[in-house]
Coordinates of C-alpha atoms and ligand atoms in Angstrom, one line a residue:
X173 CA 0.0 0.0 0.0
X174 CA 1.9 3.2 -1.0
X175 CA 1.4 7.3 0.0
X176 CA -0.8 7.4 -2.8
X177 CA -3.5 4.7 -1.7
X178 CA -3.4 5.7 1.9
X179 CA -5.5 8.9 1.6
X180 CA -8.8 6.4 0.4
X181 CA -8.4 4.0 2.8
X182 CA -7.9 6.0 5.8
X183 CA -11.3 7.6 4.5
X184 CA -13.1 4.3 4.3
X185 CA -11.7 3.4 7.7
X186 CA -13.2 6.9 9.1
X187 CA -16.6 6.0 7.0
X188 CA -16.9 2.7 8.6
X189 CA -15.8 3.6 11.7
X190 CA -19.0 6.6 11.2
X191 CA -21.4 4.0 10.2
X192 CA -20.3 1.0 12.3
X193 CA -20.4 2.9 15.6
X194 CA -23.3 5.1 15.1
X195 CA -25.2 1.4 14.5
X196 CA -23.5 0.5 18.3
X197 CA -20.7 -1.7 16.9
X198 CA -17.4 -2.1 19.1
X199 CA -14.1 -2.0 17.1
X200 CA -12.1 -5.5 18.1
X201 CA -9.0 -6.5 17.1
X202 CA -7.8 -10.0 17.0
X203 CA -4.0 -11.7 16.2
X204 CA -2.7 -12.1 12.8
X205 CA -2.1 -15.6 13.3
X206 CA -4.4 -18.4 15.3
X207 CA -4.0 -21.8 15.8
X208 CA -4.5 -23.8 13.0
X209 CA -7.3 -25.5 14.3
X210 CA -9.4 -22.6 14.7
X211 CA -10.2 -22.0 10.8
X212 CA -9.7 -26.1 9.9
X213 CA -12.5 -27.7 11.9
X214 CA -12.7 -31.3 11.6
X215 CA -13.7 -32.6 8.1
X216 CA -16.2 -31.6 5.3
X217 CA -16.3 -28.2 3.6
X218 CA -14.7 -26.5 6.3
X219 CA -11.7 -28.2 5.2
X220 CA -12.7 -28.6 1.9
X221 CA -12.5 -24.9 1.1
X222 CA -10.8 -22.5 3.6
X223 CA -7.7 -25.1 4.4
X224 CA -6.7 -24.9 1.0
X225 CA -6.4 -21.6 0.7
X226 CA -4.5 -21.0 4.2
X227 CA -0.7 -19.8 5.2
X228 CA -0.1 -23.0 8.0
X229 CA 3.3 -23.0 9.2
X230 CA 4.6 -24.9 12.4
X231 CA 6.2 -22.7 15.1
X232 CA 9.0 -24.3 15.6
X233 CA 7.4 -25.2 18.9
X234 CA 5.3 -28.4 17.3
X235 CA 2.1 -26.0 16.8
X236 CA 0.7 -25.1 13.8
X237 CA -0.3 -21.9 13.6
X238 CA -2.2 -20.0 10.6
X239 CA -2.0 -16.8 9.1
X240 CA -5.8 -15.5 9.6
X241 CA -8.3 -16.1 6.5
X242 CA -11.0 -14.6 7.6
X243 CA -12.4 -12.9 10.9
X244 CA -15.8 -14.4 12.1
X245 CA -13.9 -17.5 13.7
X246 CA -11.3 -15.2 15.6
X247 CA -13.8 -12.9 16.8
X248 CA -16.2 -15.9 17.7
X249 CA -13.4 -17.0 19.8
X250 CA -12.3 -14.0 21.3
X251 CA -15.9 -13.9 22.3
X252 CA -15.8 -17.3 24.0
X253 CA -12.8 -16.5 25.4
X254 CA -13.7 -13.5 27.0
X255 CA -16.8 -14.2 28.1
X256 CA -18.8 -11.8 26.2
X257 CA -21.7 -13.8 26.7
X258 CA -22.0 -12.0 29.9
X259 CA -22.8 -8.7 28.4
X260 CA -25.7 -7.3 27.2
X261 CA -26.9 -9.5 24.0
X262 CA -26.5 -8.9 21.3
X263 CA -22.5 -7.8 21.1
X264 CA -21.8 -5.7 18.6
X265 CA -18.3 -5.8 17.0
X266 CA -16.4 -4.7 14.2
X267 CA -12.9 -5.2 12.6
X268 CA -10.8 -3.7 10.0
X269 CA -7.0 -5.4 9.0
X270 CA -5.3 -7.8 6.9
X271 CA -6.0 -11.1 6.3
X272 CA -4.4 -13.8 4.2
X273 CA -5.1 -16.6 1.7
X274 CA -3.1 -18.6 -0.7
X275 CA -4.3 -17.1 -4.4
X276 CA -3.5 -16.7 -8.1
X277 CA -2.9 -13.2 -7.0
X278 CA -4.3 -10.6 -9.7
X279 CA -6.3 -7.8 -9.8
X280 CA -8.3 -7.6 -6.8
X281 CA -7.5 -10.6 -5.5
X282 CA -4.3 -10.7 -3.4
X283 CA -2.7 -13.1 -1.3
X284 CA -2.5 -10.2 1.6
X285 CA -5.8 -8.5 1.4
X286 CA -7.6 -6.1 3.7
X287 CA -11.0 -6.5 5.0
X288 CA -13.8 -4.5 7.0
X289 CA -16.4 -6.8 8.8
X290 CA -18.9 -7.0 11.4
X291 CA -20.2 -9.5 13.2
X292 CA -23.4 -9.2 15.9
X293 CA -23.4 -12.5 18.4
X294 CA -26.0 -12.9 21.1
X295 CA -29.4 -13.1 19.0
X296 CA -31.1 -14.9 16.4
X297 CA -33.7 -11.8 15.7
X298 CA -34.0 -11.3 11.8
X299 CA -34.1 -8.1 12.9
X300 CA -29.9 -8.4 13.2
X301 CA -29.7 -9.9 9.8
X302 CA -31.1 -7.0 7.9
X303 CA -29.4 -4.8 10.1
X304 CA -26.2 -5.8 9.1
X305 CA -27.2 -6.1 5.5
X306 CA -28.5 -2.4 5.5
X307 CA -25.2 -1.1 7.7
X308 CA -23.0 -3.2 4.8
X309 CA -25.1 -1.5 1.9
X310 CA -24.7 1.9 4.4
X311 CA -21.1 1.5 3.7
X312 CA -21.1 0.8 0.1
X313 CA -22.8 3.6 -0.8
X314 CA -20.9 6.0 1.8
X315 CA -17.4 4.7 -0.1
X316 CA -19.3 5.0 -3.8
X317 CA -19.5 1.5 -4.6
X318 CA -20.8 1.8 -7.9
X319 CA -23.7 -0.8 -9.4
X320 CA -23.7 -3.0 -6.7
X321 CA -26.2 -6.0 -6.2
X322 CA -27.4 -8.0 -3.8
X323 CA -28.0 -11.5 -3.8
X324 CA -29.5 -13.0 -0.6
X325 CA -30.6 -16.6 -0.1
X326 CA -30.7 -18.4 3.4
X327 CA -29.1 -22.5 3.9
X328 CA -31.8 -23.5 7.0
X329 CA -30.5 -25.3 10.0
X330 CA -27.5 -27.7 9.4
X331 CA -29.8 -30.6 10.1
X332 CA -32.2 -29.1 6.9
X333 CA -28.9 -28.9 5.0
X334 CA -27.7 -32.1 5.7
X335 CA -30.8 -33.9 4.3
X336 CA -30.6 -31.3 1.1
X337 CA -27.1 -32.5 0.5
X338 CA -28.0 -35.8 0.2
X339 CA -30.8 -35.1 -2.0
X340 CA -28.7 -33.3 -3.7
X341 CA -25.9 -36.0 -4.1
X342 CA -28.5 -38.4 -4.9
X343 CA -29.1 -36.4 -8.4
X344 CA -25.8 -35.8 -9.1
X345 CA -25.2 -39.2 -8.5
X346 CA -27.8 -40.0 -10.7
X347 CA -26.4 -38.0 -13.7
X348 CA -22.4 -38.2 -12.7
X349 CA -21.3 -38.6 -16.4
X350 CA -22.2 -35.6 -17.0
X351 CA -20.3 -33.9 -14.3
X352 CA -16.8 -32.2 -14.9
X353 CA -14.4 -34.4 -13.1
X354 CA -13.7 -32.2 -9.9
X355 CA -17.7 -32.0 -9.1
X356 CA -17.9 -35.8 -9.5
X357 CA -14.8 -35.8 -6.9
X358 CA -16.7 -34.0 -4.3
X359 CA -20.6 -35.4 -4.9
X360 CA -20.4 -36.7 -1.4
X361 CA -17.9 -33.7 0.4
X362 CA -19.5 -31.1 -0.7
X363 CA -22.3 -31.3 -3.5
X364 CA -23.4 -27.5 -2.9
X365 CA -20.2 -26.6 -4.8
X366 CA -21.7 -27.7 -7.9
X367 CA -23.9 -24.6 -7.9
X368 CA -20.6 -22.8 -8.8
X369 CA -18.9 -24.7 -11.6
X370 CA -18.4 -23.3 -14.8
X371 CA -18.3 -26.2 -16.5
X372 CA -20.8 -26.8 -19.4
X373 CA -22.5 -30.5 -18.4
X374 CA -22.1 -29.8 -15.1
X375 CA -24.5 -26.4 -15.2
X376 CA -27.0 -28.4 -17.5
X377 CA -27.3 -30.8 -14.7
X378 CA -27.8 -28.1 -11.8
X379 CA -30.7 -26.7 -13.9
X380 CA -32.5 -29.5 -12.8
X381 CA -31.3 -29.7 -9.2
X382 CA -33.5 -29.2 -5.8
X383 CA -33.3 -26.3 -4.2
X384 CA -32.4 -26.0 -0.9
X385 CA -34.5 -23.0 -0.3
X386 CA -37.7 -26.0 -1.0
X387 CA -37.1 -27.2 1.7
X388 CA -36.7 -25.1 4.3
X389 CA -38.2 -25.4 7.8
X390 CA -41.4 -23.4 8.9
X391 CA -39.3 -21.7 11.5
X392 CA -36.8 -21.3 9.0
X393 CA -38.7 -19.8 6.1
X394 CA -40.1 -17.7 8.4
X395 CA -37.0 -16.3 9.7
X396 CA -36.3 -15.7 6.2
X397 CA -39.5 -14.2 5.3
X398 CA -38.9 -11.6 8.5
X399 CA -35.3 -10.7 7.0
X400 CA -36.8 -9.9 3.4
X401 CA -40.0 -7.9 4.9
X402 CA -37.1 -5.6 7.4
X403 CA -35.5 -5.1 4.0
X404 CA -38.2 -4.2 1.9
X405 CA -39.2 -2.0 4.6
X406 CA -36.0 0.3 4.2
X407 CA -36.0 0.1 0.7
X408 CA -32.6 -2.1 0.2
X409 CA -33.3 -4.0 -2.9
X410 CA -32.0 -7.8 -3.3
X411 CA -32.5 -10.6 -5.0
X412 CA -33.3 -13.8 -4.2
X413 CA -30.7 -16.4 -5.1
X414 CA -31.7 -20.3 -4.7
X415 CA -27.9 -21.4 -5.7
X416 CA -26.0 -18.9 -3.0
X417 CA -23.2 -20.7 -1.7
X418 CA -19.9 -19.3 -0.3
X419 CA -16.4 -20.2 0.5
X420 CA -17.0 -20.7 4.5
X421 CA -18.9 -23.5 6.2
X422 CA -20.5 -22.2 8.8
X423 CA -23.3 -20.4 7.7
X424 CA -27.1 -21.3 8.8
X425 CA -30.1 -19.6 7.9
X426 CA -29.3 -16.1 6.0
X427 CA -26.8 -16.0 3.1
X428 CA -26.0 -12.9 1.2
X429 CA -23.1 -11.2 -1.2
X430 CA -22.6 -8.2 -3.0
X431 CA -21.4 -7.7 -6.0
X432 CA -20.3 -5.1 -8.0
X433 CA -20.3 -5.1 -11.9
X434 CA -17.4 -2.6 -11.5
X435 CA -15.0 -5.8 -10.7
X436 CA -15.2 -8.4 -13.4
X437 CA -14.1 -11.3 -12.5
X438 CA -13.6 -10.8 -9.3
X439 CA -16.7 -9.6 -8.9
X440 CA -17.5 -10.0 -4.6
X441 CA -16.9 -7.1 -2.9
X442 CA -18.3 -7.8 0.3
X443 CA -20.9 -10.4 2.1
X444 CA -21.4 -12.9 4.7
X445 CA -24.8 -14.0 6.9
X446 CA -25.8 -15.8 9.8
X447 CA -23.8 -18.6 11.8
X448 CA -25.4 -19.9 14.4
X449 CA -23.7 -23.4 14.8
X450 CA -20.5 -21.8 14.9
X451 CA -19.7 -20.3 18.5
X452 CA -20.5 -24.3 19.9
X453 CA -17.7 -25.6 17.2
X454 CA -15.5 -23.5 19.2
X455 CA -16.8 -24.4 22.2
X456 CA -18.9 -22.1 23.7
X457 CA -22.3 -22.4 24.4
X458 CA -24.9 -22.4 21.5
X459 CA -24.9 -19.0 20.2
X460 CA -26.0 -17.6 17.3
X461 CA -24.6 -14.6 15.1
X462 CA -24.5 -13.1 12.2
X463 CA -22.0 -11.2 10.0
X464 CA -20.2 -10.0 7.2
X465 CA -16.5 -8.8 5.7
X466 CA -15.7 -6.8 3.2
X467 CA -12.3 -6.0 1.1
X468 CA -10.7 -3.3 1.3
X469 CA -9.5 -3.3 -2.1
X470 CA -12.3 -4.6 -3.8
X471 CA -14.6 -1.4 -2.5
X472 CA -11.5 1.1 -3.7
X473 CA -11.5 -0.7 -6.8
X474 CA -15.7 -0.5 -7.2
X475 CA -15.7 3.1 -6.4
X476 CA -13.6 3.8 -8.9
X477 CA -10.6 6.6 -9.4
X478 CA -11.6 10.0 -7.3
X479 CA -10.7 12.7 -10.1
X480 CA -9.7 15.2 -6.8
X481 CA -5.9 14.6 -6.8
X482 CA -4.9 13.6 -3.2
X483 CA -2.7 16.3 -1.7
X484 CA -2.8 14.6 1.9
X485 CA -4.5 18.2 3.1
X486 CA -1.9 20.4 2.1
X487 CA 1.3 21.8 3.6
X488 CA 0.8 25.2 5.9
X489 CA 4.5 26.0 6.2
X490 CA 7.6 25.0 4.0
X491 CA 11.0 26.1 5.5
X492 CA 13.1 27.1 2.9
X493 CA 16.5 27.8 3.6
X494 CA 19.3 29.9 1.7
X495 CA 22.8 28.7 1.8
X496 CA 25.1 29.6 4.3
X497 CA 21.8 30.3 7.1
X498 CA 21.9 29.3 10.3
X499 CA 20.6 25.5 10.4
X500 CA 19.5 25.7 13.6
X501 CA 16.9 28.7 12.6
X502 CA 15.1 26.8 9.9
X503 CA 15.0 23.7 12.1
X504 CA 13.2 25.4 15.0
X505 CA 10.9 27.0 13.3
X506 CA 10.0 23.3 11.5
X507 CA 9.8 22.3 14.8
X508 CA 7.8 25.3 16.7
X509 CA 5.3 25.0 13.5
X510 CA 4.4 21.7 13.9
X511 CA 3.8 21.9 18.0
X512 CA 1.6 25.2 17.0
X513 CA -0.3 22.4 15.4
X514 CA 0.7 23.5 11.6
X515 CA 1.8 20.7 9.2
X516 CA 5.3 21.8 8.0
X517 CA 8.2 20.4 6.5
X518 CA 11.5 21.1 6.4
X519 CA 13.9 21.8 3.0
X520 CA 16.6 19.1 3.4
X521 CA 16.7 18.2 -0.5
X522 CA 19.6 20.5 -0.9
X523 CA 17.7 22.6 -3.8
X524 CA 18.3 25.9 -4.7
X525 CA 16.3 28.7 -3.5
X526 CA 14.3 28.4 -6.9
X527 CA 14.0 25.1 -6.7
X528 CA 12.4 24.8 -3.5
X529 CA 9.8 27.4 -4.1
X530 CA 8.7 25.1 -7.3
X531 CA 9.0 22.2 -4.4
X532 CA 6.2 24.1 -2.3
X533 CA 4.3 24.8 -5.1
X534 CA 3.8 20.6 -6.1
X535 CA 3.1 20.2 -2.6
X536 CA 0.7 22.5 -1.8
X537 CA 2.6 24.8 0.4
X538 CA 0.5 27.4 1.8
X539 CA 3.1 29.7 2.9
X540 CA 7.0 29.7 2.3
X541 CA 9.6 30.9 5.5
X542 CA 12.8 31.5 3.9
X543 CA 16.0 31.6 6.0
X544 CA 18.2 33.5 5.0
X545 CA 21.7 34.0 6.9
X546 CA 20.5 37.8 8.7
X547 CA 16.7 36.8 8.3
X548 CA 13.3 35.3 7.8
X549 CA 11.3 36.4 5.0
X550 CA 7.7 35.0 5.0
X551 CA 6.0 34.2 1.4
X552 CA 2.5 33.9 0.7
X553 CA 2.6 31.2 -2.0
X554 CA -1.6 32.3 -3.3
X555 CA -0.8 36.1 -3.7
X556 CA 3.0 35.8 -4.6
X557 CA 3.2 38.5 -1.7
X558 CA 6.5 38.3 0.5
X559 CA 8.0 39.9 3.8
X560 CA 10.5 40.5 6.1
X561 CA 9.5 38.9 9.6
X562 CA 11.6 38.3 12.8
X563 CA 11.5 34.3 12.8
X564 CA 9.7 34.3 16.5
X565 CA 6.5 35.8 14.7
X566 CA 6.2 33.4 12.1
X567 CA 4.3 30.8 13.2
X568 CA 1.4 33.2 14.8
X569 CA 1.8 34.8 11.2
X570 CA 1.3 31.3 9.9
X571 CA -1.6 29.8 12.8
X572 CA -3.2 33.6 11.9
X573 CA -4.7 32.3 8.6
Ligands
ATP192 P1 -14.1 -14.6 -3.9 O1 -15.3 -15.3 -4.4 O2 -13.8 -13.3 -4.7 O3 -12.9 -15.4 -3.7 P2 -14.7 -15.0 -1.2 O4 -16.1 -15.6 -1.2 O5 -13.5 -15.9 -1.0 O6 -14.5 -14.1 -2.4 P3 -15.1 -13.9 1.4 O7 -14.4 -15.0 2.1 O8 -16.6 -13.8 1.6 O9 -14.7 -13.8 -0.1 O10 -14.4 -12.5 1.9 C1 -15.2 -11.3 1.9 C2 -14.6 -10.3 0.9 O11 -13.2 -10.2 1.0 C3 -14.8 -10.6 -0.5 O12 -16.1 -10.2 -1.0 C4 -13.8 -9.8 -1.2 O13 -14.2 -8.4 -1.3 C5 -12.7 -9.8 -0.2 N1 -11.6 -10.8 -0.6 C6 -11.7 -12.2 -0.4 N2 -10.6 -12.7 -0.9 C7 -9.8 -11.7 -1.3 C8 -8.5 -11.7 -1.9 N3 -7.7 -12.7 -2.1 N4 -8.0 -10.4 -2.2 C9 -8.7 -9.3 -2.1 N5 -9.9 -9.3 -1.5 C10 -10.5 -10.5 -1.1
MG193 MG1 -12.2 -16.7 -2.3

């Protein structure tokens, strides 16, 4: 991430910080690396998708540790861990850093990647599902996300999904020559991944499939009903997608991703949804939540270039300095400048006198202070307009506008 980035993404970190906590989320932060077995949980899709994608290493000490793919299991843990179950329900949390997956890296798809996520644990009210959904689209639109969509489907309890996945495996089964070879691999690991493949026979096949969404509790359509009414409600548009599966297994009940058209192929640029098995995997005691991440770079790269060139706010105060001046002079009044509360900087490039008024004019410098060996001479760089000025006045001449 160089100078030039920095300016966008501290922005989006103030804008989510704005919407996150005026919503009642807490910011958390967990380690960059876990134990391994915090992200690879037993067998099954859990370890069918994330593990391949992880940075394991061993310690040196016999542990495994892993560089952190994603944040709902550290923050589900740091919640067991700390007993946040002891605080007012639902806890509200929210996260912004870098996390890390093995990848073909390209365009918006890097092997260190930042994210921005929230995660609500203590309640299975839909009424927390659209909420996070509505502060997510909040965001999107704050950072300028352009042509963004939202698909939203929800998986039912595990038990419902577990009976689906054998449906399902039962007609892929039944039609397996048709299958590309890795599908037909994974009929009985993980048959929902089919939904995905871009493979000809394969999609021709899933045309025909069940849908889990058919089969779907009573509780858990209604659920589902209640999260679509909260979002019609507050106007966020969605669509409803019977084939919405994503890369982590431990989502129940509501399922949702944005997308952005901006992105091609890497289209996602943010979503997540409801995981209420998840906090008893670690441990804990049955808990539900529901959450979602973002990247970083994915947002920047959906909202686009901002034509405003990115000064970093402008420089009040460039200390020029003449040869043979005193280099104590020009360094206090760098000094006094900035503990006035002035952003200044300090010629050190060894320019001429010419050259260093060009250098305040590419960096925005408001105001010039020339040392000069019996002197300081104060130049307004706007009006071109310069004067004589004992150097203890300068920076009140400077703070004074
Ligand atoms: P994709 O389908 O693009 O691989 P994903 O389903 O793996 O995304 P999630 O695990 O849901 O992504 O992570 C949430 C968000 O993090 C994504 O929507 C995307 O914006 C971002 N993201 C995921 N992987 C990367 C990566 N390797 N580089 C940059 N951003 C990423
Ligand atoms: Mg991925």
């Amino acid at each position: 991430v160089l100078p030039d980035d920095a300016a966008r993404r501290d922005d989006l970190e103030a804008t989510a910080r704005r919407i996150l906590g005026a919503a009642g989320y807490r910011r958390i932060e967990t380690p960059i690396f876990e134990a391994t077995e915090l992200f690879a949980r037993g067998v099954g899709e859990a370890t069918d998708i994330v593990q391949k994608e992880m940075y394991s290493f061993d310690d040196g000490g016999g542990r495994s540790l892993t560089l952190r793919p994603e944040g709902t299991a550290p923050v589900c843990r740091a919640y067991v861990e700390h007993g946040m179950h002891k605080l007012p329900q639902p806890v509200r949390l929210w996260y912004l850093g870098s996390f890390f997956r093995r990848e073909r890296a390209q365009a918006g798809r890097y092997r260190q990647f930042w994210q921005v996520g929230a995660e609500a644990i203590g309640s299975d009210d839909p009424a927390l599902d659209a909420e996070t959904i509505v502060v997510l689209v909040e965001l999107l639109e704050a950072v300028g996300v352009r042509s963004a969509r939202l698909r939203l489907g929800s998986l039912g309890s595990p038990e419902t999904r577990a009976a689906y996945r054998e449906r399902l495996a039962a007609h892929l089964r039944s039609r397996e020559d048709e299958l590309s070879d890795e599908v037909r691999r994974r009929i009985e690991l993980n048959p929902l991944r089919a939904f995905d493949a871009d493979h000809p026979g394969t999609q021709r096949v899933m045309e025909t499939a069940p849908r889990l969404i058919d089969f779907l509790t009573a509780d858990d359509a209604e659920h589902f009903a209640q999260v679509r009414a909260l979002l019609d409600d507050v106007g966020v548009a969605y669509e409803i997608d019977t084939s919405l599966v994503r890369g982590l297994d431990y989502y129940t009940r509501t399922l949702f991703e944005l997308t952005s058209e901006e992105l091609g192929a890497q289209s996602g640029v943010g979503g997540g949804g409801r995981y209420d098995g998840l906090i008893e995997q670690l441990g804990g005691s049955p808990t539900p939540g529901v959450g979602w991440a973002a990247g970083i770079e994915r947002m920047l790269l959906a909202a686009g270039s901002v034509d405003e060139e990115s000064t970093d706010g402008g420089v009040d105060l460039l200390v020029a300095r003449v040869p043979d001046s005193p280099a104590t002079t020009a360094f206090r009044l760098a000094a006094d400048a900035r503990r006035a509360g002035l952003r200044a900087e300090l010629e050190t490039g060894g320019r001429s006198l010419k050259g260093q008024l060009k250098h305040a004019d590419r960096i925005g410098a408001r105001r010039v202070a020339i040392v000069g060996p019996d002197g300081v001479a104060l130049k307004d760089m706007a009006s071109g307009e310069q004067r004589e000025i004992p150097a203890a006045d300068v920076v009140a001449a400077v703070s004074g506008g």
